[in-house]
Amino acid sequence: MKAICIEKPGEIHVAEIALPQRKEGEALIEVKSMGVCGSDVAAYRFNHPNCHYPLIIGHEIAGIVREIGPNATGIAAGDRVVLDPYLYCGHCYPCSQGHTNCCESLHVLGVQVDGAMCEYVAHPADMLIKIPDSMTWKEAALAEPLTIGIHGIHTMEVQAGEHVTIIGAGTIGLMAALTAKACGAVPILVDVVDGRLQKAREMGLEYTVNSLTEDAEAYIRDLTHGRMSETVMEASGAEAGIANALRYASYLGRIALTGWPKGDVTLPTALITRKELQVRGSRTSVNEFAEAIDLISQGKVDVNPFITVAVPFEELPEHIIGQAQHPDTYLKIVGLL
């Protein structure tokens, strides 16, 4: 079968590999759509420390179940599904607490292990989530990144009526903002690129501010009538963004760190103590696919504007190269089979 393979950083192509053999407890999935994640592009651009090469990429995957044995979820052959790509051990302390996203030996498809950007994939049957017939394959490919945004909102325990300042108006930040809005909260998008903020406004996100050219702190203070933001999600991974998260937060504010910094970051702990801020990590997602599918299928979060281009499977390598060279040109690439 065909698969998208990165032989080594800077070399990506459509490869021929063996069809997967379904093991006990697994299902065989005919892949129909796949989203390109920033981690896929990073694996192409850099010698990613968490990746092995050659590597089959892809973890934003939807398809049709072709073979499956008895399972607890009721999934049957012929069902349309999305894949939960976070493979956990089930035995470590976080797993024992139900936080499988924090598994001490977590493996993500297309990162630590080969992914599913291929024609068929074998995957644990209990890590498949059924999608309605009304959902398009393009929409289904965006369920996984939406779960990341949802998890950030859950991590902050956002309540209706609260302000949610989100630093970084990329895919995850925008999806978190749309989720917050669907929950009745008031999202505020902060970024340094006007084009991303314009995209946010086109998606119906009213409150945006460029922290490079405007006084974002004053903007948030004015919008919140002096309180500042009850919750802040840092989705850029930039050191300046992390520092700003503490300033944008209200006293007793709740902060979720979702972005991945490239190195160590210094935090002014005196500010954290003075405000009694609750600073929390927010990693991947856990049991949030059903909510993502519900938000999409009910039209509460429209993921279609995220799709910069939907292309045939064979054209994915050239578009991944294009995103690596011109990152601001793309929001989401979706491949279709």
CSV table of C-alpha atoms in Angstrom, one decimal:
chain,number,residue,atom,x,y,z
A,1,MET,CA,0.0,0.0,0.0
A,2,LYS,CA,1.0,3.6,-0.3
A,3,ALA,CA,2.2,5.7,2.7
A,4,ILE,CA,3.7,9.2,3.3
A,5,CYS,CA,7.2,8.6,4.5
A,6,ILE,CA,9.9,10.9,5.7
A,7,GLU,CA,13.2,9.0,5.0
A,8,LYS,CA,15.2,11.6,6.9
A,9,PRO,CA,14.7,15.4,7.6
A,10,GLY,CA,14.3,17.1,4.3
A,11,GLU,CA,13.3,14.0,2.3
A,12,ILE,CA,9.5,13.1,2.0
A,13,HIS,CA,7.8,11.0,-0.6
A,14,VAL,CA,5.0,8.5,-1.2
A,15,ALA,CA,6.4,5.1,-0.3
A,16,GLU,CA,5.2,1.5,-0.9
A,17,ILE,CA,5.0,-0.5,2.3
A,18,ALA,CA,3.3,-3.8,3.4
A,19,LEU,CA,-0.3,-3.9,4.3
A,20,PRO,CA,-0.8,-4.0,8.1
A,21,GLN,CA,-1.8,-7.2,9.8
A,22,ARG,CA,-4.6,-6.8,12.3
A,23,LYS,CA,-3.7,-8.2,15.7
A,24,GLU,CA,-6.1,-9.3,18.4
A,25,GLY,CA,-7.9,-6.3,19.9
A,26,GLU,CA,-7.2,-4.2,16.8
A,27,ALA,CA,-9.3,-3.0,13.9
A,28,LEU,CA,-8.3,-2.6,10.2
A,29,ILE,CA,-9.2,0.8,9.0
A,30,GLU,CA,-9.4,2.0,5.4
A,31,VAL,CA,-8.1,5.6,5.7
A,32,LYS,CA,-10.2,8.2,3.9
A,33,SER,CA,-8.8,11.5,5.2
A,34,MET,CA,-5.9,12.8,7.1
A,35,GLY,CA,-4.8,16.2,8.5
A,36,VAL,CA,-1.3,17.5,8.5
A,37,CYS,CA,-0.1,18.6,11.9
A,38,GLY,CA,2.7,20.9,12.8
A,39,SER,CA,4.5,17.9,14.2
A,40,ASP,CA,4.4,16.3,10.7
A,41,VAL,CA,6.0,19.4,9.3
A,42,ALA,CA,8.6,19.6,12.1
A,43,ALA,CA,9.5,15.9,11.5
A,44,TYR,CA,10.2,16.9,7.8
A,45,ARG,CA,12.1,20.0,8.7
A,46,PHE,CA,14.2,19.0,11.6
A,47,ASN,CA,15.9,15.9,13.2
A,48,HIS,CA,13.1,15.7,15.7
A,49,PRO,CA,14.4,14.1,19.0
A,50,ASN,CA,11.1,12.1,19.5
A,51,CYS,CA,11.0,10.7,16.0
A,52,HIS,CA,12.8,7.7,14.4
A,53,TYR,CA,13.6,7.8,10.7
A,54,PRO,CA,12.4,6.6,8.2
A,55,LEU,CA,9.0,7.5,9.6
A,56,ILE,CA,5.4,7.1,8.4
A,57,ILE,CA,3.7,10.3,9.6
A,58,GLY,CA,0.1,11.2,10.4
A,59,HIS,CA,-2.2,11.1,13.5
A,60,GLU,CA,-5.2,13.2,12.4
A,61,ILE,CA,-7.0,10.3,10.8
A,62,ALA,CA,-10.5,9.2,9.8
A,63,GLY,CA,-11.6,6.2,7.8
A,64,ILE,CA,-13.9,3.2,7.5
A,65,VAL,CA,-13.6,0.0,9.6
A,66,ARG,CA,-13.0,-3.0,7.4
A,67,GLU,CA,-12.2,-5.6,9.9
A,68,ILE,CA,-12.8,-5.8,13.7
A,69,GLY,CA,-13.3,-8.4,16.4
A,70,PRO,CA,-15.5,-8.2,19.5
A,71,ASN,CA,-15.1,-4.9,21.3
A,72,ALA,CA,-16.6,-2.9,24.2
A,73,THR,CA,-17.4,0.2,22.1
A,74,GLY,CA,-19.8,-1.5,19.7
A,75,ILE,CA,-17.8,-0.4,16.7
A,76,ALA,CA,-18.6,-2.7,13.7
A,77,ALA,CA,-17.2,-3.2,10.2
A,78,GLY,CA,-18.5,-0.5,7.9
A,79,ASP,CA,-18.6,2.2,10.6
A,80,ARG,CA,-17.1,5.6,9.9
A,81,VAL,CA,-14.6,6.5,12.6
A,82,VAL,CA,-11.8,8.8,13.7
A,83,LEU,CA,-8.7,7.5,15.5
A,84,ASP,CA,-7.5,8.4,18.9
A,85,PRO,CA,-3.7,8.4,18.2
A,86,TYR,CA,-2.4,8.6,21.8
A,87,LEU,CA,-1.1,5.1,22.7
A,88,TYR,CA,-0.8,4.7,26.5
A,89,CYS,CA,0.5,1.9,28.7
A,90,GLY,CA,-2.4,1.7,31.1
A,91,HIS,CA,-0.2,0.9,34.1
A,92,CYS,CA,1.7,4.0,35.2
A,93,TYR,CA,0.5,6.4,37.8
A,94,PRO,CA,-1.2,9.0,35.4
A,95,CYS,CA,-2.9,6.1,33.6
A,96,SER,CA,-4.2,4.8,36.9
A,97,GLN,CA,-5.7,8.2,37.5
A,98,GLY,CA,-7.5,8.3,34.1
A,99,HIS,CA,-5.0,10.8,32.7
A,100,THR,CA,-3.8,8.6,29.9
A,101,ASN,CA,-2.7,11.7,28.0
A,102,CYS,CA,0.1,12.0,30.6
A,103,CYS,CA,1.2,8.4,30.3
A,104,GLU,CA,4.9,8.2,31.3
A,105,SER,CA,5.6,6.2,28.1
A,106,LEU,CA,3.0,7.9,25.8
A,107,HIS,CA,3.5,7.1,22.1
A,108,VAL,CA,1.8,9.3,19.5
A,109,LEU,CA,1.1,7.9,16.0
A,110,GLY,CA,3.5,9.5,13.5
A,111,VAL,CA,5.9,10.7,16.2
A,112,GLN,CA,7.4,8.0,18.5
A,113,VAL,CA,5.8,5.2,16.3
A,114,ASP,CA,4.8,5.0,12.7
A,115,GLY,CA,1.7,6.9,11.9
A,116,ALA,CA,-1.4,6.4,9.8
A,117,MET,CA,-0.9,8.6,6.7
A,118,CYS,CA,-1.4,5.6,4.5
A,119,GLU,CA,-4.1,3.6,2.8
A,120,TYR,CA,-4.8,1.2,5.6
A,121,VAL,CA,-3.9,1.1,9.3
A,122,ALA,CA,-4.4,-1.4,12.2
A,123,HIS,CA,-5.4,0.4,15.4
A,124,PRO,CA,-6.7,-0.6,18.8
A,125,ALA,CA,-10.4,-1.2,18.5
A,126,ASP,CA,-11.1,0.6,21.8
A,127,MET,CA,-9.4,3.8,20.4
A,128,LEU,CA,-11.9,4.4,17.6
A,129,ILE,CA,-14.7,6.9,17.8
A,130,LYS,CA,-17.7,6.6,15.5
A,131,ILE,CA,-18.7,9.7,13.5
A,132,PRO,CA,-22.1,10.5,12.0
A,133,ASP,CA,-22.8,10.0,8.3
A,134,SER,CA,-23.5,13.8,8.1
A,135,MET,CA,-19.9,14.6,8.9
A,136,THR,CA,-17.6,15.0,5.8
A,137,TRP,CA,-14.3,13.3,5.6
A,138,LYS,CA,-12.6,16.7,5.6
A,139,GLU,CA,-14.3,17.7,8.8
A,140,ALA,CA,-13.5,14.3,10.4
A,141,ALA,CA,-9.8,14.9,9.8
A,142,LEU,CA,-9.9,18.0,12.1
A,143,ALA,CA,-11.5,16.3,15.1
A,144,GLU,CA,-8.2,15.4,16.6
A,145,PRO,CA,-6.7,19.0,16.7
A,146,LEU,CA,-10.1,20.2,18.0
A,147,THR,CA,-9.7,17.9,21.0
A,148,ILE,CA,-6.4,19.7,21.9
A,149,GLY,CA,-8.3,23.0,22.1
A,150,ILE,CA,-11.1,21.4,24.0
A,151,HIS,CA,-8.6,19.9,26.5
A,152,GLY,CA,-7.1,23.3,27.1
A,153,ILE,CA,-10.6,24.7,27.9
A,154,HIS,CA,-11.3,21.8,30.2
A,155,THR,CA,-7.9,22.2,31.9
A,156,MET,CA,-8.8,25.8,32.8
A,157,GLU,CA,-12.3,24.8,33.9
A,158,VAL,CA,-13.7,27.6,31.8
A,159,GLN,CA,-17.2,28.8,32.9
A,160,ALA,CA,-19.8,30.6,30.8
A,161,GLY,CA,-19.3,34.3,31.0
A,162,GLU,CA,-15.6,34.2,31.8
A,163,HIS,CA,-13.0,35.7,29.6
A,164,VAL,CA,-10.6,33.3,27.9
A,165,THR,CA,-7.4,35.0,26.6
A,166,ILE,CA,-5.6,32.8,24.1
A,167,ILE,CA,-2.1,33.6,23.1
A,168,GLY,CA,-1.3,32.2,19.6
A,169,ALA,CA,-3.9,32.3,16.9
A,170,GLY,CA,-2.8,29.1,15.1
A,171,THR,CA,-5.0,26.1,14.6
A,172,ILE,CA,-5.1,25.0,18.2
A,173,GLY,CA,-5.6,28.5,19.6
A,174,LEU,CA,-8.4,29.3,17.1
A,175,MET,CA,-10.1,26.0,17.9
A,176,ALA,CA,-9.8,26.6,21.6
A,177,ALA,CA,-11.4,30.1,21.1
A,178,LEU,CA,-14.3,28.6,19.1
A,179,THR,CA,-14.8,26.0,21.8
A,180,ALA,CA,-14.8,28.7,24.5
A,181,LYS,CA,-17.4,30.7,22.5
A,182,ALA,CA,-19.5,27.6,22.2
A,183,CYS,CA,-19.3,27.2,26.0
A,184,GLY,CA,-20.6,30.7,26.5
A,185,ALA,CA,-17.3,32.2,27.4
A,186,VAL,CA,-15.7,35.3,25.8
A,187,PRO,CA,-12.5,34.5,23.9
A,188,ILE,CA,-9.8,37.1,23.3
A,189,LEU,CA,-7.1,36.2,20.7
A,190,VAL,CA,-3.6,37.5,21.0
A,191,ASP,CA,-1.0,37.1,18.3
A,192,VAL,CA,1.8,39.0,16.5
A,193,VAL,CA,0.6,38.3,12.9
A,194,ASP,CA,-2.2,40.4,11.6
A,195,GLY,CA,-3.2,37.8,9.1
A,196,ARG,CA,-4.0,35.2,11.8
A,197,LEU,CA,-6.0,37.7,13.7
A,198,GLN,CA,-7.9,38.6,10.5
A,199,LYS,CA,-8.7,34.9,10.1
A,200,ALA,CA,-10.0,34.8,13.7
A,201,ARG,CA,-12.4,37.7,13.0
A,202,GLU,CA,-13.6,35.9,9.8
A,203,MET,CA,-14.4,32.9,12.0
A,204,GLY,CA,-16.6,35.2,14.2
A,205,LEU,CA,-14.1,35.8,17.0
A,206,GLU,CA,-14.7,39.4,17.8
A,207,TYR,CA,-11.9,40.3,20.2
A,208,THR,CA,-8.4,40.2,18.8
A,209,VAL,CA,-5.2,42.2,19.5
A,210,ASN,CA,-1.7,42.3,18.1
A,211,SER,CA,0.7,42.2,21.0
A,212,LEU,CA,3.6,43.4,18.8
A,213,THR,CA,1.9,46.6,17.6
A,214,GLU,CA,-0.7,47.3,20.3
A,215,ASP,CA,-0.8,47.3,24.1
A,216,ALA,CA,-2.5,43.9,24.6
A,217,GLU,CA,-2.5,44.2,28.4
A,218,ALA,CA,-4.4,47.5,28.2
A,219,TYR,CA,-6.8,46.0,25.6
A,220,ILE,CA,-7.6,43.1,27.9
A,221,ARG,CA,-7.9,45.4,31.0
A,222,ASP,CA,-10.4,47.6,29.2
A,223,LEU,CA,-12.4,44.7,27.8
A,224,THR,CA,-12.6,43.0,31.3
A,225,HIS,CA,-13.4,46.3,33.1
A,226,GLY,CA,-10.1,46.1,35.0
A,227,ARG,CA,-10.3,42.5,36.2
A,228,MET,CA,-8.0,41.0,33.5
A,229,SER,CA,-8.7,37.5,32.1
A,230,GLU,CA,-10.0,34.9,34.4
A,231,THR,CA,-8.4,32.2,32.2
A,232,VAL,CA,-5.5,32.3,29.8
A,233,MET,CA,-4.3,29.6,27.4
A,234,GLU,CA,-0.8,29.9,26.1
A,235,ALA,CA,-0.8,28.2,22.7
A,236,SER,CA,2.3,29.7,21.0
A,237,GLY,CA,5.2,28.2,23.0
A,238,ALA,CA,7.0,31.5,22.8
A,239,GLU,CA,8.8,32.7,25.9
A,240,ALA,CA,7.3,36.1,25.5
A,241,GLY,CA,3.8,34.5,25.3
A,242,ILE,CA,4.4,32.5,28.5
A,243,ALA,CA,5.5,35.6,30.4
A,244,ASN,CA,2.5,37.6,29.0
A,245,ALA,CA,0.1,34.9,30.2
A,246,LEU,CA,0.9,35.8,33.8
A,247,ARG,CA,0.3,39.5,33.1
A,248,TYR,CA,-2.9,38.9,31.2
A,249,ALA,CA,-4.4,36.7,33.9
A,250,SER,CA,-6.6,38.1,36.7
A,251,TYR,CA,-5.9,37.6,40.3
A,252,LEU,CA,-6.9,34.0,41.0
A,253,GLY,CA,-6.6,33.4,37.2
A,254,ARG,CA,-6.2,30.0,35.7
A,255,ILE,CA,-3.6,29.4,33.1
A,256,ALA,CA,-3.1,26.4,30.7
A,257,LEU,CA,0.3,26.0,29.0
A,258,THR,CA,-0.5,24.2,25.8
A,259,GLY,CA,2.4,25.4,23.5
A,260,TRP,CA,5.7,23.7,23.5
A,261,PRO,CA,8.7,26.0,24.2
A,262,LYS,CA,11.9,25.3,22.3
A,263,GLY,CA,13.9,25.6,25.5
A,264,ASP,CA,13.8,26.4,29.2
A,265,VAL,CA,11.7,29.4,30.2
A,266,THR,CA,12.1,31.6,33.2
A,267,LEU,CA,8.9,32.4,35.2
A,268,PRO,CA,8.5,35.3,37.6
A,269,THR,CA,7.2,33.2,40.5
A,270,ALA,CA,6.6,36.2,42.7
A,271,LEU,CA,3.8,37.3,40.3
A,272,ILE,CA,2.3,33.8,40.4
A,273,THR,CA,2.3,33.9,44.2
A,274,ARG,CA,1.0,37.5,44.4
A,275,LYS,CA,-1.9,36.7,42.1
A,276,GLU,CA,-2.3,33.2,43.4
A,277,LEU,CA,-2.4,32.0,39.8
A,278,GLN,CA,-3.1,28.4,38.9
A,279,VAL,CA,-0.6,27.4,36.2
A,280,ARG,CA,-1.3,24.1,34.6
A,281,GLY,CA,0.1,22.0,31.8
A,282,SER,CA,-2.3,20.9,29.1
A,283,ARG,CA,-1.1,18.0,27.0
A,284,THR,CA,-2.8,16.4,24.0
A,285,SER,CA,-6.3,15.2,25.0
A,286,VAL,CA,-8.1,12.5,27.0
A,287,ASN,CA,-11.7,11.3,26.3
A,288,GLU,CA,-12.6,14.4,24.4
A,289,PHE,CA,-13.2,13.0,20.9
A,290,ALA,CA,-16.9,12.5,21.4
A,291,GLU,CA,-17.2,16.2,22.4
A,292,ALA,CA,-15.2,17.3,19.4
A,293,ILE,CA,-17.4,15.2,17.1
A,294,ASP,CA,-20.5,16.6,18.7
A,295,LEU,CA,-19.3,20.3,18.4
A,296,ILE,CA,-18.5,19.7,14.7
A,297,SER,CA,-21.6,17.7,13.8
A,298,GLN,CA,-24.0,20.2,15.5
A,299,GLY,CA,-22.4,23.1,13.8
A,300,LYS,CA,-21.2,24.7,17.1
A,301,VAL,CA,-17.6,24.7,15.8
A,302,ASP,CA,-17.2,25.1,12.0
A,303,VAL,CA,-13.8,23.5,11.1
A,304,ASN,CA,-14.1,24.0,7.4
A,305,PRO,CA,-12.5,27.5,7.4
A,306,PHE,CA,-9.4,25.9,8.8
A,307,ILE,CA,-8.8,23.9,5.7
A,308,THR,CA,-6.4,25.9,3.5
A,309,VAL,CA,-6.3,23.1,0.9
A,310,ALA,CA,-7.7,19.6,0.5
A,311,VAL,CA,-5.6,17.5,-1.9
A,312,PRO,CA,-5.3,13.9,-3.2
A,313,PHE,CA,-3.1,11.7,-1.1
A,314,GLU,CA,-0.3,11.6,-3.6
A,315,GLU,CA,0.0,15.4,-3.5
A,316,LEU,CA,0.6,15.6,0.3
A,317,PRO,CA,4.5,15.6,0.1
A,318,GLU,CA,4.6,18.7,-2.0
A,319,HIS,CA,2.2,20.6,0.2
A,320,ILE,CA,4.0,19.5,3.4
A,321,ILE,CA,7.2,20.9,1.8
A,322,GLY,CA,5.2,24.1,0.9
A,323,GLN,CA,4.0,24.5,4.5
A,324,ALA,CA,7.6,24.0,5.7
A,325,GLN,CA,8.8,26.8,3.4
A,326,HIS,CA,5.9,29.1,3.8
A,327,PRO,CA,4.2,28.4,7.2
A,328,ASP,CA,2.0,31.5,7.2
A,329,THR,CA,0.4,30.4,3.9
A,330,TYR,CA,-1.2,27.3,5.4
A,331,LEU,CA,-3.5,26.7,8.3
A,332,LYS,CA,-4.5,23.1,7.7
A,333,ILE,CA,-3.8,20.7,4.9
A,334,VAL,CA,-6.1,17.8,4.5
A,335,GLY,CA,-5.3,14.7,2.3
A,336,LEU,CA,-8.0,12.6,0.9
A,337,LEU,CA,-8.1,9.0,-0.3
